[in-house]
Tab-separated table of N, CA and C in Angstrom:
chain	number	residue	atom	x	y	z
I	225	MET	N	163.036	-117.735	78.849
I	225	MET	CA	161.654	-117.255	78.919
I	225	MET	C	161.552	-115.772	78.595
I	226	ALA	N	162.628	-115.138	78.239
I	226	ALA	CA	162.577	-113.713	77.942
I	226	ALA	C	161.605	-113.470	76.791
I	227	GLY	N	160.723	-112.501	76.975
I	227	GLY	CA	159.774	-112.131	75.945
I	227	GLY	C	158.516	-112.989	75.905
I	228	GLN	N	158.400	-114.010	76.759
I	228	GLN	CA	157.214	-114.812	76.782
I	228	GLN	C	156.225	-114.289	77.827
I	229	GLN	N	154.962	-114.421	77.501
I	229	GLN	CA	153.903	-114.020	78.431
I	229	GLN	C	153.813	-115.058	79.547
I	230	LEU	N	153.699	-114.623	80.769
I	230	LEU	CA	153.578	-115.554	81.890
I	230	LEU	C	152.274	-116.312	81.814
I	231	PRO	N	152.296	-117.615	82.051
I	231	PRO	CA	151.054	-118.401	82.038
I	231	PRO	C	150.080	-117.893	83.080
I	232	GLY	N	148.803	-117.803	82.701
I	232	GLY	CA	147.750	-117.399	83.628
I	232	GLY	C	147.672	-115.894	83.808
I	233	SER	N	148.437	-115.110	83.051
I	233	SER	CA	148.327	-113.657	83.176
I	233	SER	C	148.113	-113.051	81.796
I	234	ALA	N	147.142	-112.197	81.697
I	234	ALA	CA	146.826	-111.543	80.434
I	234	ALA	C	147.831	-110.414	80.192
I	235	LYS	N	148.139	-110.153	78.914
I	235	LYS	CA	149.018	-109.055	78.580
I	235	LYS	C	148.352	-107.721	78.916
I	236	VAL	N	147.050	-107.645	78.656
I	236	VAL	CA	146.313	-106.403	78.898
I	236	VAL	C	145.075	-106.720	79.739
I	237	SER	N	144.876	-105.942	80.782
I	237	SER	CA	143.643	-106.026	81.538
I	237	SER	C	143.270	-104.635	82.010
I	238	ALA	N	141.983	-104.371	82.072
I	238	ALA	CA	141.524	-103.045	82.482
I	238	ALA	C	140.136	-103.165	83.079
I	239	ALA	N	139.805	-102.217	83.941
I	239	ALA	CA	138.471	-102.121	84.521
I	239	ALA	C	138.119	-100.658	84.643
I	240	ALA	N	136.865	-100.341	84.388
I	240	ALA	CA	136.411	-98.969	84.491
I	240	ALA	C	135.007	-98.955	85.079
I	241	THR	N	134.732	-97.974	85.907
I	241	THR	CA	133.407	-97.803	86.515
I	241	THR	C	133.012	-96.331	86.401
I	242	ILE	N	131.761	-96.107	86.024
I	242	ILE	CA	131.211	-94.768	85.966
I	242	ILE	C	130.028	-94.742	86.934
I	243	ASN	N	130.046	-93.817	87.893
I	243	ASN	CA	128.947	-93.650	88.858
I	243	ASN	C	128.289	-92.301	88.613
I	244	TYR	N	126.988	-92.264	88.743
I	244	TYR	CA	126.229	-91.030	88.565
I	244	TYR	C	125.220	-90.927	89.697
I	245	ASP	N	125.226	-89.822	90.420
I	245	ASP	CA	124.248	-89.561	91.505
I	245	ASP	C	123.463	-88.306	91.176
I	246	ARG	N	122.176	-88.343	91.520
I	246	ARG	CA	121.330	-87.187	91.250
I	246	ARG	C	120.171	-87.180	92.247
I	247	ASN	N	119.850	-86.004	92.729
I	247	ASN	CA	118.671	-85.866	93.595
I	247	ASN	C	117.430	-85.813	92.712
I	248	LEU	N	116.484	-86.697	92.970
I	248	LEU	CA	115.240	-86.715	92.189
I	248	LEU	C	114.212	-85.760	92.755
I	249	ALA	N	114.121	-85.722	94.067
I	249	ALA	CA	113.188	-84.875	94.786
I	249	ALA	C	113.783	-84.738	96.196
I	250	PRO	N	113.212	-83.867	97.010
I	250	PRO	CA	113.752	-83.746	98.376
I	250	PRO	C	113.797	-85.130	99.065
I	251	SER	N	114.952	-85.500	99.530
I	251	SER	CA	115.271	-86.748	100.246
I	251	SER	C	115.170	-88.021	99.389
I	252	TYR	N	115.072	-87.892	98.061
I	252	TYR	CA	115.135	-89.026	97.153
I	252	TYR	C	116.365	-88.902	96.271
I	253	LYS	N	117.184	-89.947	96.240
I	253	LYS	CA	118.455	-89.884	95.497
I	253	LYS	C	118.536	-91.052	94.507
I	254	LEU	N	118.911	-90.764	93.274
I	254	LEU	CA	119.124	-91.776	92.239
I	254	LEU	C	120.621	-92.023	92.109
I	255	THR	N	121.006	-93.300	92.061
I	255	THR	CA	122.386	-93.676	91.825
I	255	THR	C	122.432	-94.671	90.690
I	256	VAL	N	123.255	-94.390	89.652
I	256	VAL	CA	123.409	-95.277	88.511
I	256	VAL	C	124.889	-95.606	88.404
I	257	SER	N	125.180	-96.868	88.102
I	257	SER	CA	126.578	-97.308	87.977
I	257	SER	C	126.734	-98.229	86.777
I	258	LEU	N	127.760	-97.991	85.963
I	258	LEU	CA	128.132	-98.856	84.848
I	258	LEU	C	129.556	-99.324	85.080
I	259	ASN	N	129.816	-100.597	84.845
I	259	ASN	CA	131.127	-101.160	85.096
I	259	ASN	C	131.513	-102.076	83.943
I	260	ASP	N	132.770	-102.022	83.568
I	260	ASP	CA	133.250	-102.889	82.476
I	260	ASP	C	134.624	-103.451	82.848
I	261	THR	N	134.844	-104.722	82.573
I	261	THR	CA	136.111	-105.393	82.825
I	261	THR	C	136.569	-106.057	81.537
I	262	TYR	N	137.844	-105.838	81.214
I	262	TYR	CA	138.444	-106.382	79.999
I	262	TYR	C	139.698	-107.184	80.350
I	263	ARG	N	139.881	-108.307	79.695
I	263	ARG	CA	141.106	-109.111	79.828
I	263	ARG	C	141.429	-109.670	78.453
I	264	SER	N	142.673	-109.518	78.006
I	264	SER	CA	143.081	-110.070	76.720
I	264	SER	C	143.271	-111.579	76.869
I	265	SER	N	143.464	-112.270	75.765
I	265	SER	CA	143.671	-113.717	75.793
I	265	SER	C	144.942	-114.025	76.574
I	266	MET	N	145.033	-115.249	77.058
I	266	MET	CA	146.229	-115.616	77.830
I	266	MET	C	146.513	-117.110	77.713
I	267	TYR	N	147.766	-117.432	77.866
I	267	TYR	CA	148.213	-118.816	77.895
I	267	TYR	C	148.034	-119.355	79.316
I	268	LEU	N	147.696	-120.644	79.418
I	268	LEU	CA	147.558	-121.264	80.721
I	268	LEU	C	148.784	-122.096	81.101
I	269	SER	N	149.682	-122.301	80.142
I	269	SER	CA	150.914	-123.032	80.432
I	269	SER	C	151.959	-122.642	79.388
I	270	THR	N	153.180	-123.109	79.601
I	270	THR	CA	154.228	-122.829	78.610
I	270	THR	C	154.531	-124.037	77.760
I	271	PHE	N	153.780	-125.106	77.967
I	271	PHE	CA	154.014	-126.335	77.201
I	271	PHE	C	152.690	-126.817	76.599
I	272	PRO	N	152.767	-127.633	75.541
I	272	PRO	CA	151.543	-128.157	74.911
I	272	PRO	C	150.766	-129.063	75.871
I	273	TYR	N	149.445	-129.024	75.774
I	273	TYR	CA	148.616	-129.913	76.570
I	273	TYR	C	148.473	-131.240	75.857
I	274	TYR	N	147.902	-132.243	76.529
I	274	TYR	CA	147.787	-133.594	76.039
I	274	TYR	C	147.236	-133.650	74.620
I	275	GLY	N	147.952	-134.231	73.714
I	275	GLY	CA	147.498	-134.425	72.334
I	275	GLY	C	147.573	-133.178	71.470
I	276	SER	N	148.308	-132.155	71.868
I	276	SER	CA	148.380	-130.918	71.109
I	276	SER	C	149.831	-130.533	70.891
I	277	THR	N	150.028	-129.607	69.986
I	277	THR	CA	151.396	-129.135	69.729
I	277	THR	C	151.603	-127.696	70.195
I	278	ALA	N	150.546	-127.089	70.763
I	278	ALA	CA	150.635	-125.686	71.196
I	278	ALA	C	150.195	-125.561	72.648
I	279	PRO	N	150.721	-124.573	73.358
I	279	PRO	CA	150.278	-124.325	74.736
I	279	PRO	C	148.776	-123.979	74.769
I	280	LEU	N	148.107	-124.313	75.859
I	280	LEU	CA	146.693	-124.021	76.026
I	280	LEU	C	146.458	-122.530	76.205
I	281	ARG	N	145.497	-121.983	75.467
I	281	ARG	CA	145.214	-120.540	75.489
I	281	ARG	C	143.726	-120.335	75.636
I	282	VAL	N	143.329	-119.360	76.444
I	282	VAL	CA	141.913	-118.998	76.544
I	282	VAL	C	141.723	-117.616	75.932
I	283	SER	N	140.529	-117.398	75.371
I	283	SER	CA	140.256	-116.136	74.691
I	283	SER	C	140.086	-114.996	75.681
I	284	GLY	N	140.138	-113.792	75.164
I	284	GLY	CA	139.929	-112.616	75.988
I	284	GLY	C	138.460	-112.459	76.351
I	285	MET	N	138.181	-111.505	77.230
I	285	MET	CA	136.799	-111.284	77.638
I	285	MET	C	136.566	-109.803	77.913
I	286	ASN	N	135.324	-109.419	77.750
I	286	ASN	CA	134.874	-108.062	78.060
I	286	ASN	C	133.489	-108.193	78.657
I	287	ILE	N	133.352	-107.971	79.968
I	287	ILE	CA	132.103	-108.173	80.664
I	287	ILE	C	131.624	-106.830	81.247
I	288	ALA	N	130.365	-106.487	80.988
I	288	ALA	CA	129.791	-105.218	81.509
I	288	ALA	C	128.684	-105.517	82.496
I	289	ASN	N	128.549	-104.641	83.495
I	289	ASN	CA	127.523	-104.743	84.517
I	289	ASN	C	126.886	-103.350	84.674
I	290	ALA	N	125.622	-103.315	85.133
I	290	ALA	CA	124.942	-102.039	85.357
I	290	ALA	C	124.040	-102.155	86.572
I	291	SER	N	123.836	-101.026	87.243
I	291	SER	CA	122.897	-101.000	88.380
I	291	SER	C	122.317	-99.591	88.505
I	292	ALA	N	121.122	-99.547	89.085
I	292	ALA	CA	120.461	-98.279	89.384
I	292	ALA	C	119.664	-98.466	90.670
I	293	SER	N	119.674	-97.431	91.501
I	293	SER	CA	118.907	-97.511	92.743
I	293	SER	C	118.373	-96.150	93.132
I	294	VAL	N	117.292	-96.170	93.918
I	294	VAL	CA	116.713	-94.960	94.466
I	294	VAL	C	116.710	-95.137	95.993
I	295	SER	N	117.210	-94.125	96.681
I	295	SER	CA	117.235	-94.202	98.144
I	295	SER	C	116.392	-93.065	98.723
I	296	HIS	N	115.804	-93.367	99.868
I	296	HIS	CA	114.973	-92.398	100.589
I	296	HIS	C	115.154	-92.683	102.075
I	297	GLY	N	115.820	-91.799	102.759
I	297	GLY	CA	116.102	-92.026	104.164
I	297	GLY	C	116.968	-93.257	104.330
I	298	SER	N	116.522	-94.192	105.134
I	298	SER	CA	117.290	-95.431	105.368
I	298	SER	C	116.988	-96.524	104.345
I	299	TRP	N	115.999	-96.299	103.489
I	299	TRP	CA	115.584	-97.326	102.525
I	299	TRP	C	116.275	-97.136	101.173
I	300	ARG	N	116.494	-98.258	100.509
I	300	ARG	CA	117.065	-98.219	99.156
I	300	ARG	C	116.438	-99.371	98.357
I	301	VAL	N	116.019	-99.072	97.127
I	301	VAL	CA	115.529	-100.096	96.206
I	301	VAL	C	116.268	-99.913	94.891
I	302	GLY	N	116.640	-101.015	94.312
I	302	GLY	CA	117.402	-100.932	93.063
I	302	GLY	C	117.293	-102.155	92.213
I	303	VAL	N	117.861	-102.047	91.024
I	303	VAL	CA	117.919	-103.177	90.087
I	303	VAL	C	119.346	-103.253	89.564
I	304	TYR	N	119.806	-104.493	89.337
I	304	TYR	CA	121.143	-104.633	88.753
I	304	TYR	C	121.147	-105.720	87.700
I	305	VAL	N	122.075	-105.582	86.765
I	305	VAL	CA	122.254	-106.563	85.703
I	305	VAL	C	123.752	-106.869	85.642
I	306	THR	N	124.095	-108.137	85.765
I	306	THR	CA	125.484	-108.542	85.583
I	306	THR	C	125.614	-109.224	84.227
I	307	ASN	N	126.784	-109.121	83.627
I	307	ASN	CA	127.034	-109.697	82.303
I	307	ASN	C	125.929	-109.260	81.323
I	308	VAL	N	125.831	-107.969	81.132
I	308	VAL	CA	124.769	-107.351	80.344
I	308	VAL	C	124.572	-108.009	78.984
I	309	THR	N	125.633	-108.339	78.282
I	309	THR	CA	125.519	-108.917	76.954
I	309	THR	C	125.348	-110.446	76.971
I	310	ASP	N	125.312	-111.033	78.154
I	310	ASP	CA	125.163	-112.493	78.332
I	310	ASP	C	126.239	-113.260	77.566
I	311	LYS	N	127.455	-112.733	77.603
I	311	LYS	CA	128.580	-113.329	76.895
I	311	LYS	C	129.156	-114.503	77.685
I	312	ARG	N	129.460	-115.591	76.973
I	312	ARG	CA	130.082	-116.770	77.615
I	312	ARG	C	131.571	-116.768	77.295
I	313	VAL	N	132.386	-116.914	78.321
I	313	VAL	CA	133.829	-116.895	78.170
I	313	VAL	C	134.397	-118.071	78.959
I	314	ILE	N	135.320	-118.791	78.348
I	314	ILE	CA	135.982	-119.893	79.051
I	314	ILE	C	137.009	-119.273	80.004
I	315	LEU	N	136.793	-119.498	81.304
I	315	LEU	CA	137.746	-119.011	82.296
I	315	LEU	C	138.868	-120.027	82.524
I	316	ALA	N	138.528	-121.295	82.466
I	316	ALA	CA	139.536	-122.360	82.588
I	316	ALA	C	139.036	-123.570	81.804
I	317	PRO	N	139.825	-124.056	80.867
I	317	PRO	CA	139.377	-125.209	80.092
I	317	PRO	C	139.444	-126.488	80.918
I	318	GLY	N	138.645	-127.446	80.521
I	318	GLY	CA	138.668	-128.743	81.191
I	318	GLY	C	139.963	-129.466	80.913
I	319	VAL	N	140.241	-130.434	81.747
I	319	VAL	CA	141.469	-131.242	81.584
I	319	VAL	C	141.271	-132.193	80.420
I	320	LEU	N	142.244	-132.242	79.541
I	320	LEU	CA	142.147	-133.118	78.364
I	320	LEU	C	142.984	-134.362	78.564
I	321	GLY	N	142.573	-135.450	77.985
I	321	GLY	CA	143.325	-136.671	78.059
I	321	GLY	C	142.477	-137.792	78.625
I	322	PRO	N	142.999	-139.026	78.557
I	322	PRO	CA	142.242	-140.152	79.085
I	322	PRO	C	142.108	-140.021	80.611
I	323	PRO	N	140.972	-140.481	81.194
I	323	PRO	CA	140.748	-140.347	82.645
I	323	PRO	C	141.899	-140.866	83.506
I	324	ALA	N	142.527	-141.959	83.131
I	324	ALA	CA	143.610	-142.495	83.951
I	324	ALA	C	144.804	-141.528	83.991
I	325	TYR	N	144.962	-140.790	82.921
I	325	TYR	CA	146.066	-139.834	82.808
I	325	TYR	C	145.853	-138.627	83.718
I	326	VAL	N	144.621	-138.200	83.919
I	326	VAL	CA	144.322	-136.984	84.668
I	326	VAL	C	143.629	-137.275	85.995
I	327	ASN	N	143.659	-138.512	86.437
I	327	ASN	CA	143.063	-138.892	87.725
I	327	ASN	C	141.602	-138.461	87.868
I	328	TYR	N	140.848	-138.612	86.783
I	328	TYR	CA	139.426	-138.329	86.787
I	328	TYR	C	139.043	-136.889	87.091
I	329	LEU	N	139.912	-135.945	86.735
I	329	LEU	CA	139.559	-134.543	86.921
I	329	LEU	C	138.511	-134.166	85.875
I	330	SER	N	137.852	-133.054	86.060
I	330	SER	CA	136.776	-132.632	85.172
I	330	SER	C	137.288	-132.354	83.761
I	331	SER	N	136.523	-132.813	82.790
I	331	SER	CA	136.866	-132.527	81.399
I	331	SER	C	135.982	-131.407	80.857
I	332	GLU	N	135.228	-130.760	81.745
I	332	GLU	CA	134.324	-129.675	81.352
I	332	GLU	C	135.008	-128.328	81.511
I	333	ASN	N	134.680	-127.388	80.658
I	333	ASN	CA	135.217	-126.027	80.770
I	333	ASN	C	134.554	-125.288	81.936
I	334	THR	N	135.262	-124.391	82.549
I	334	THR	CA	134.703	-123.503	83.546
I	334	THR	C	134.418	-122.182	82.834
I	335	ILE	N	133.144	-121.748	82.852
I	335	ILE	CA	132.786	-120.514	82.167
I	335	ILE	C	132.281	-119.494	83.162
I	336	ASN	N	132.216	-118.226	82.730
I	336	ASN	CA	131.679	-117.177	83.593
I	336	ASN	C	130.179	-117.355	83.806
I	337	LEU	N	129.650	-116.661	84.772
I	337	LEU	CA	128.218	-116.753	85.065
I	337	LEU	C	127.405	-116.086	83.962
I	338	PRO	N	126.183	-116.593	83.687
I	338	PRO	CA	125.334	-115.959	82.673
I	338	PRO	C	124.770	-114.633	83.209
I	339	ARG	N	124.032	-113.940	82.357
I	339	ARG	CA	123.394	-112.687	82.750
I	339	ARG	C	122.500	-112.934	83.973
I	340	GLU	N	122.517	-111.962	84.864
I	340	GLU	CA	121.645	-112.025	86.051
I	340	GLU	C	120.978	-110.687	86.183
I	341	ILE	N	119.655	-110.705	86.357
I	341	ILE	CA	118.899	-109.473	86.565
I	341	ILE	C	118.157	-109.649	87.880
I	342	ALA	N	118.288	-108.674	88.754
I	342	ALA	CA	117.660	-108.819	90.067
I	342	ALA	C	117.305	-107.463	90.643
I	343	VAL	N	116.438	-107.515	91.663
I	343	VAL	CA	116.010	-106.340	92.396
I	343	VAL	C	116.577	-106.455	93.805
I	344	ARG	N	117.033	-105.331	94.332
I	344	ARG	CA	117.564	-105.276	95.703
I	344	ARG	C	116.693	-104.324	96.526
I	345	LEU	N	116.465	-104.706	97.746
I	345	LEU	CA	115.779	-103.857	98.704
I	345	LEU	C	116.645	-103.858	99.939
I	346	GLY	N	116.960	-102.647	100.443
I	346	GLY	CA	117.829	-102.561	101.599
I	346	GLY	C	117.365	-101.513	102.588
I	347	TYR	N	117.791	-101.728	103.817
I	347	TYR	CA	117.527	-100.784	104.906
I	347	TYR	C	118.785	-100.604	105.739
I	348	ALA	N	119.216	-99.392	105.956
I	348	ALA	CA	120.421	-99.116	106.739
I	348	ALA	C	120.006	-98.806	108.171
I	349	PHE	N	120.600	-99.542	109.110
I	349	PHE	CA	120.286	-99.336	110.533
I	349	PHE	C	121.158	-98.274	111.144
């Protein structure tokens, strides 16, 4: 196995976050955050899957998130966006082969969550 990539582990992965805080007015604070996660493609096994001649491989991914909030005293209101580009990435492929062979496991791919945009309201006690 010398020189082979371990199954289920990407050769390259990285994450970065940038936070920015600024006072807008007396007792009002703006906080902005950008986050990005990268993972290169990876093999899920060292042997070919059912009906194939090559090991199963999933593509790499690059997912970005953003948030902004304004706080005043104990209150905070903000908005956030996950998966900004609404990119779909296969996290785990479905099981391939006839149902009897795989004991009726799912044949559907598992993908990341789609873009989500939401508002948050919070109060600190």
